[in-house]
Coordinates of C-alpha atoms in Angstrom, one line a residue:
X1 CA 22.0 -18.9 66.7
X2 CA 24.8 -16.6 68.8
X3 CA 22.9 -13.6 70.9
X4 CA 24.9 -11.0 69.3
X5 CA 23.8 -12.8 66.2
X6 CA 20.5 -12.7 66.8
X7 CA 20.3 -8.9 68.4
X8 CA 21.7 -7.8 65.3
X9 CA 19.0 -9.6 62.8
X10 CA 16.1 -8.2 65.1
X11 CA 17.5 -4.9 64.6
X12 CA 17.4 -4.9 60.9
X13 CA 14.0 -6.4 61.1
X14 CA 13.0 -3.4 62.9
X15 CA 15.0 -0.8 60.6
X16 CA 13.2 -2.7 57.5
X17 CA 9.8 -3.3 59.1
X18 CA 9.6 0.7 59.9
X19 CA 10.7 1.7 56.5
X20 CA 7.1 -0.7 55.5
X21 CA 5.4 1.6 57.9
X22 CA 6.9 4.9 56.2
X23 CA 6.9 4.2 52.7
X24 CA 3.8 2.5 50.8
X25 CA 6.0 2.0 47.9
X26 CA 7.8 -0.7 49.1
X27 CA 4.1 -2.6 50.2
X28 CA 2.0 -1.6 47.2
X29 CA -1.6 -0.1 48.0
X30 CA -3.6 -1.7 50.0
X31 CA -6.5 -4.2 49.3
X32 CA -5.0 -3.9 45.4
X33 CA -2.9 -6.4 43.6
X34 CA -0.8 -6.4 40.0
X35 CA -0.8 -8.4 37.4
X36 CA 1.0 -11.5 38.0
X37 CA 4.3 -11.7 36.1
X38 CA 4.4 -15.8 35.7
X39 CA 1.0 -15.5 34.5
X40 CA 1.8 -13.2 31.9
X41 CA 4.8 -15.2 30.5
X42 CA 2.2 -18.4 30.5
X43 CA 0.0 -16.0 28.3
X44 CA 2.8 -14.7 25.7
X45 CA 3.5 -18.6 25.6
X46 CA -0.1 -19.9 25.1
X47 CA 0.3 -17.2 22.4
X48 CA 3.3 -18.7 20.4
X49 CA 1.1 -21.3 20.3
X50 CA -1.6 -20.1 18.6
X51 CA 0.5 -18.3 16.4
X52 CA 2.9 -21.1 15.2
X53 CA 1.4 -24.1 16.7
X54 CA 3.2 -26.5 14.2
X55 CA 6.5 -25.6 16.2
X56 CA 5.3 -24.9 19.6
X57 CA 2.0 -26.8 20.5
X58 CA 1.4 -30.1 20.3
X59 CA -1.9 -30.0 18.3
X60 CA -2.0 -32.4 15.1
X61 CA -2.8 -29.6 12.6
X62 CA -3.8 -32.6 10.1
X63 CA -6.4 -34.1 12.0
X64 CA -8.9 -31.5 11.8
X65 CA -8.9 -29.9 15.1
X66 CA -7.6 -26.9 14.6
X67 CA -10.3 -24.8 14.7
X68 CA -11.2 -26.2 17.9
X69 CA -7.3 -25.8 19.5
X70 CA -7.9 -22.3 18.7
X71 CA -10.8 -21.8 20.1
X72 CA -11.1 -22.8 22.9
X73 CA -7.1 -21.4 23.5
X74 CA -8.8 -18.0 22.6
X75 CA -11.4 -18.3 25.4
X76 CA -9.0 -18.9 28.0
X77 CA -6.5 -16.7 27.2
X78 CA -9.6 -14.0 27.6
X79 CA -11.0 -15.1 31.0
X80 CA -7.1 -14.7 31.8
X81 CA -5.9 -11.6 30.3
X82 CA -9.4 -10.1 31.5
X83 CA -8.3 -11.0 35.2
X84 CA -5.3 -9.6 34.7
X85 CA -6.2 -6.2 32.8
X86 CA -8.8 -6.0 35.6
X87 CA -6.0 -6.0 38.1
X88 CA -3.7 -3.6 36.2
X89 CA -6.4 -1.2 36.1
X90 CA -7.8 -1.0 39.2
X91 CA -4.2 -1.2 40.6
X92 CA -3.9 2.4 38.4
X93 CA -7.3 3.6 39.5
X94 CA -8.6 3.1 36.0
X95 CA -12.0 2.0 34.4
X96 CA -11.4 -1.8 35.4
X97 CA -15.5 -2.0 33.2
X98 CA -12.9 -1.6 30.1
X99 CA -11.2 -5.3 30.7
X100 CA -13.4 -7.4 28.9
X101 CA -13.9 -4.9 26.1
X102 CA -10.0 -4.6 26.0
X103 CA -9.6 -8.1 26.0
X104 CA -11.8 -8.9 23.6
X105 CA -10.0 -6.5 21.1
X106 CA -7.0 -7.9 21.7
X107 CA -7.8 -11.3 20.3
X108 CA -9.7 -9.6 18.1
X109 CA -6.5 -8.2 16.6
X110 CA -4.3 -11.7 16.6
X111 CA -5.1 -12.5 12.8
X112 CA -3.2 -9.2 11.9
X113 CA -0.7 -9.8 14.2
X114 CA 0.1 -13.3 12.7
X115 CA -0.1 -11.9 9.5
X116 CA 2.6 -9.1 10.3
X117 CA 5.0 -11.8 12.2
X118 CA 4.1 -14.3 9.0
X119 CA 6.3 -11.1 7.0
X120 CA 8.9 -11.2 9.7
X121 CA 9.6 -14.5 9.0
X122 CA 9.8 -13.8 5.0
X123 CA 12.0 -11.0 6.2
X124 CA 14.4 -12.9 8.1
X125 CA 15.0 -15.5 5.2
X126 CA 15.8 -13.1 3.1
X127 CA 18.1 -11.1 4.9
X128 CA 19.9 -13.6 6.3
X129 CA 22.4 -15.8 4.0
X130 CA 22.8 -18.2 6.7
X131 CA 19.0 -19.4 7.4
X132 CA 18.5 -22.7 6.1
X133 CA 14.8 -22.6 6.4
X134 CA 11.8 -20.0 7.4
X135 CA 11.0 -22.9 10.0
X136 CA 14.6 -22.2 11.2
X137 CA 13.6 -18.4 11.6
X138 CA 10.4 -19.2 13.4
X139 CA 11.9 -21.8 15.8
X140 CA 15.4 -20.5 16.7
X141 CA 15.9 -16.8 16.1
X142 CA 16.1 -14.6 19.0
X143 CA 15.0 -11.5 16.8
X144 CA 12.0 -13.4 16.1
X145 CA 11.1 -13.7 18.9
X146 CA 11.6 -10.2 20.7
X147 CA 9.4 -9.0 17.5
X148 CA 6.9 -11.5 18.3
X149 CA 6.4 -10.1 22.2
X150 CA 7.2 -6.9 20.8
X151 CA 3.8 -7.1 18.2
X152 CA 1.5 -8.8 21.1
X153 CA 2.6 -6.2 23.6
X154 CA 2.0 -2.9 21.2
X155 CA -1.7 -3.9 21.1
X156 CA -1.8 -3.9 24.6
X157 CA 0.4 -0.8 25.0
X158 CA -2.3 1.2 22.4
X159 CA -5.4 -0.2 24.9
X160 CA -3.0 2.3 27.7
X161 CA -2.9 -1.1 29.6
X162 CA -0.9 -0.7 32.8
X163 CA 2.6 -2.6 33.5
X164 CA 1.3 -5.8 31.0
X165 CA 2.8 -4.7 28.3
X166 CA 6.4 -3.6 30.0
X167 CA 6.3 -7.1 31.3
X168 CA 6.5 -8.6 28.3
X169 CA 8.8 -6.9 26.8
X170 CA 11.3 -6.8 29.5
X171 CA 10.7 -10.6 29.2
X172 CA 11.6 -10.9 26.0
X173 CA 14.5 -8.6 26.5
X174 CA 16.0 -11.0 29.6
X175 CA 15.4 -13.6 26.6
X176 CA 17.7 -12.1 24.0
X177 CA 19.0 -9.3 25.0
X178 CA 16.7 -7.2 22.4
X179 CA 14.8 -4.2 24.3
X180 CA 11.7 -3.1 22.5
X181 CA 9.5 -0.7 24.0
X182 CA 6.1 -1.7 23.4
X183 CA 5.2 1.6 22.4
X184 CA 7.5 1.7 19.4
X185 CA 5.8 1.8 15.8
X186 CA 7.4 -0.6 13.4
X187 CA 5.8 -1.9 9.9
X188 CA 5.8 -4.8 8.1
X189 CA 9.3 -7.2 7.0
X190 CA 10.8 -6.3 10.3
X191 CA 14.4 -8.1 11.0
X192 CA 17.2 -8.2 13.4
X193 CA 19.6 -9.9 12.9
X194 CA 21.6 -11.4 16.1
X195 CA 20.0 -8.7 18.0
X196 CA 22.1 -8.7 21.1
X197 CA 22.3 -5.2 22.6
X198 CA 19.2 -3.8 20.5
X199 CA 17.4 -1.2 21.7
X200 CA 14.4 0.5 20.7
X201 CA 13.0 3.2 22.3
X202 CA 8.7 4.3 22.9
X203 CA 8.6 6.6 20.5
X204 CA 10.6 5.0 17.9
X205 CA 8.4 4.9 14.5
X206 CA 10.1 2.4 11.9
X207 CA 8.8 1.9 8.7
X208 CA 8.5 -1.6 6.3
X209 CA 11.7 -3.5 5.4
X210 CA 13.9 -2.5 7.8
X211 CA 16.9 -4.6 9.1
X212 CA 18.9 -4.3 12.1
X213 CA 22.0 -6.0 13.6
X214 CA 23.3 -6.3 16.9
X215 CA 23.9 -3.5 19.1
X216 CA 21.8 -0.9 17.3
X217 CA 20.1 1.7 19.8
X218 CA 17.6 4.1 18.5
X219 CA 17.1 5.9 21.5
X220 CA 16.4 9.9 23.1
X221 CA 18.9 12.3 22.7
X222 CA 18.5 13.8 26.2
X223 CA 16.7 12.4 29.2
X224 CA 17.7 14.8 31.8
X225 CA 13.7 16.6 32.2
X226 CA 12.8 13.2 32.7
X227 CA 8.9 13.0 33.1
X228 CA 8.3 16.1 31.5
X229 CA 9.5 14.4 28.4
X230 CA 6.5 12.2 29.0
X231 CA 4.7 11.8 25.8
X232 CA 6.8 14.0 24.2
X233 CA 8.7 12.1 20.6
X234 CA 12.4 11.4 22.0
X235 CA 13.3 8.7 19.7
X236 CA 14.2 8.7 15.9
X237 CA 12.1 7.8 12.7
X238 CA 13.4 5.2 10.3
X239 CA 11.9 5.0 6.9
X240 CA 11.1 2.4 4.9
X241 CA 14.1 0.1 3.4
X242 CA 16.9 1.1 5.6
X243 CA 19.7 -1.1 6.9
X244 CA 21.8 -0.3 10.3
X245 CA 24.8 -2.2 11.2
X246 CA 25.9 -3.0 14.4
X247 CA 26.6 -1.2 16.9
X248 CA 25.5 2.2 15.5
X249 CA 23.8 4.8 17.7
X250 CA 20.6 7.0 15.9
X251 CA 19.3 9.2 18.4
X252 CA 16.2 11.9 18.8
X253 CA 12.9 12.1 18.5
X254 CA 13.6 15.2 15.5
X255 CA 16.1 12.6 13.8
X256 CA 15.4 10.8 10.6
X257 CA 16.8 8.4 8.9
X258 CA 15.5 8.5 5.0
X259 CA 13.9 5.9 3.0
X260 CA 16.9 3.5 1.4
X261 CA 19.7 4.4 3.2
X262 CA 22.6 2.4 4.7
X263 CA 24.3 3.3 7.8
X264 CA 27.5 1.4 8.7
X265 CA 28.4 0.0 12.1
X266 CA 29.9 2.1 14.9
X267 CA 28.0 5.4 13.5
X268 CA 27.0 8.2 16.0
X269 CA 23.7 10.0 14.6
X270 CA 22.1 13.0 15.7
X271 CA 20.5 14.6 12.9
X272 CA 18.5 13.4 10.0
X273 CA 19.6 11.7 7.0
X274 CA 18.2 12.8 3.7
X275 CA 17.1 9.4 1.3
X276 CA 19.2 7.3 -0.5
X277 CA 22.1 8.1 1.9
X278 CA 25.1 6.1 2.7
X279 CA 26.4 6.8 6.0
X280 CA 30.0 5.1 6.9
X281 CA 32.3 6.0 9.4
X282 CA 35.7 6.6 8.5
X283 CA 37.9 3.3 8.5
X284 CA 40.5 3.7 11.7
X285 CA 44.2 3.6 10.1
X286 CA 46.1 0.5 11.1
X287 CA 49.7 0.8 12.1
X288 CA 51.7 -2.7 11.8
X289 CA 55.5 -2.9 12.3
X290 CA 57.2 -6.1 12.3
X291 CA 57.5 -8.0 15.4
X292 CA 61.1 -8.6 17.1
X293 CA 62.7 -12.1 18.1

């Protein structure tokens, strides 16, 4: 390596090495670590397993075993997720005593959760013309699958588990392209369909059989006080039975979209929508003239 070369790295390592000094940020605290991030993703896919383990495990559900598979799956996944709760917590200068009682709640809650993901999956056949097969659903959809992280991390999320449950979901959104805050409410017969560009914000409460498409965002109307908003409802309410099409825009935590209502792609909402309601946006005129030789 050249001199001048060299001078010149030595000093940036200085510059960057001093900034380490001045700002703990950049080094975490000290004696404390976080969850790890690759650990977490081997969790959420230990528990894709367990949930659908005739598409994703290799267990032969016929030979009697599948008690067992489950099992003793469960009682690893604890000793893990304890670990890693542990971590988050202390790294948060929480009760880390509340890991194993956390943990143990969680898989305690894993039958519902397969039970609400079981209705996903009836929801997604039967919004969707083109799926073949609810195995097709379960195996290949991305919307599935965000719901799916979504569903394990909101449990997680209600336990006020540090940074786990944002992991998970920002893994599932560089997965699909679907962001669901884990702190978002959502019933049963949940669908998106395509799901690219969805977002859903914290405090986003949706109701039971509700289908989006691509591009929706039910977001905050204003995030300019920033962490004074903390806690505060920013995002919109969708009742029960309501379709959005893609690309539409639903914004506020006052907002709310009325049971059985219909609103049509490219929409810009900011105020609530009474039942029943069909909202469309008015069809752009086209101009065509005839094209010279």
């Amino acid at each position: 390596m050249e001199g001048e070369t060299k001078q010149s790295i030595e000093q940036v390592a200085r510059r960057i090495a001093a900034q380490y000094e001045n700002n703990d940020l950049l080094c975490g605290r000290e004696g404390l670590t976080l969850p790890d991030r690759s650990v977490i993703i081997e969790m959420l896919k230990d528990l894709r397993k367990i949930m659908f383990p005739g598409y994703f495990g290799n267990i032969d559900l016929k030979a009697g075993l599948t008690e067992y598979f489950v099992g003793d799956s469960l009682i690893k996944l604890g000793d893990e997720l304890i670990r890693q709760v542990r971590r988050a917590l202390a790294y948060c200068k929480k009760d880390v005593s509340r890991a194993e009682e956390i943990s143990r709640e969680f898989i305690e809650s894993l039958p519902g959760i397969q039970e609400y993901l079981l209705k996903d999956v009836q929801a997604g056949f039967d919004g969707d013309p083109a799926a073949k097969s609810k195995e097709g659903v379960i195996f290949s959809y991305p919307g599935l699958y965000a719901i799916f992280v979504y569903r394990i991390a909101h449990e997680l999320y209600k336990r006020d588990v540090p940074f786990i449950p944002r992991i998970m979901t920002e893994y599932a959104h560089s997965r699909t392209g679907i962001d669901i805050n884990s702190g978002a409410q959502i019933g049963e017969y949940f669908f998106i369909d395509h799901g690219t560009g969805v977002v859903i914000g914290e405090t986003t409460v949706i109701g039971n059989h509700v289908k989006l498409y691509q591009g929706v965002t039910l977001g905050a109307l204003s995030t300019r006080k920033g962490q004074k908003l903390r806690n505060v409802k920013r995002h919109p309410t969708i009742e029960d039975n309501v379709t959005i099409y893609a690309n539409s825009t639903i914004l506020g935590g006052e907002t709310v979209i009325g049971h059985d209502s219909v609103i049509s792609g490219n929409a810009f909402i900011v105020e609530s929508v009474p039942a029943g309601t069909k909202v469309s946006v008015k069809t752009p005129e086209l101009k065509m003239s005839a094209q010279k030789d």
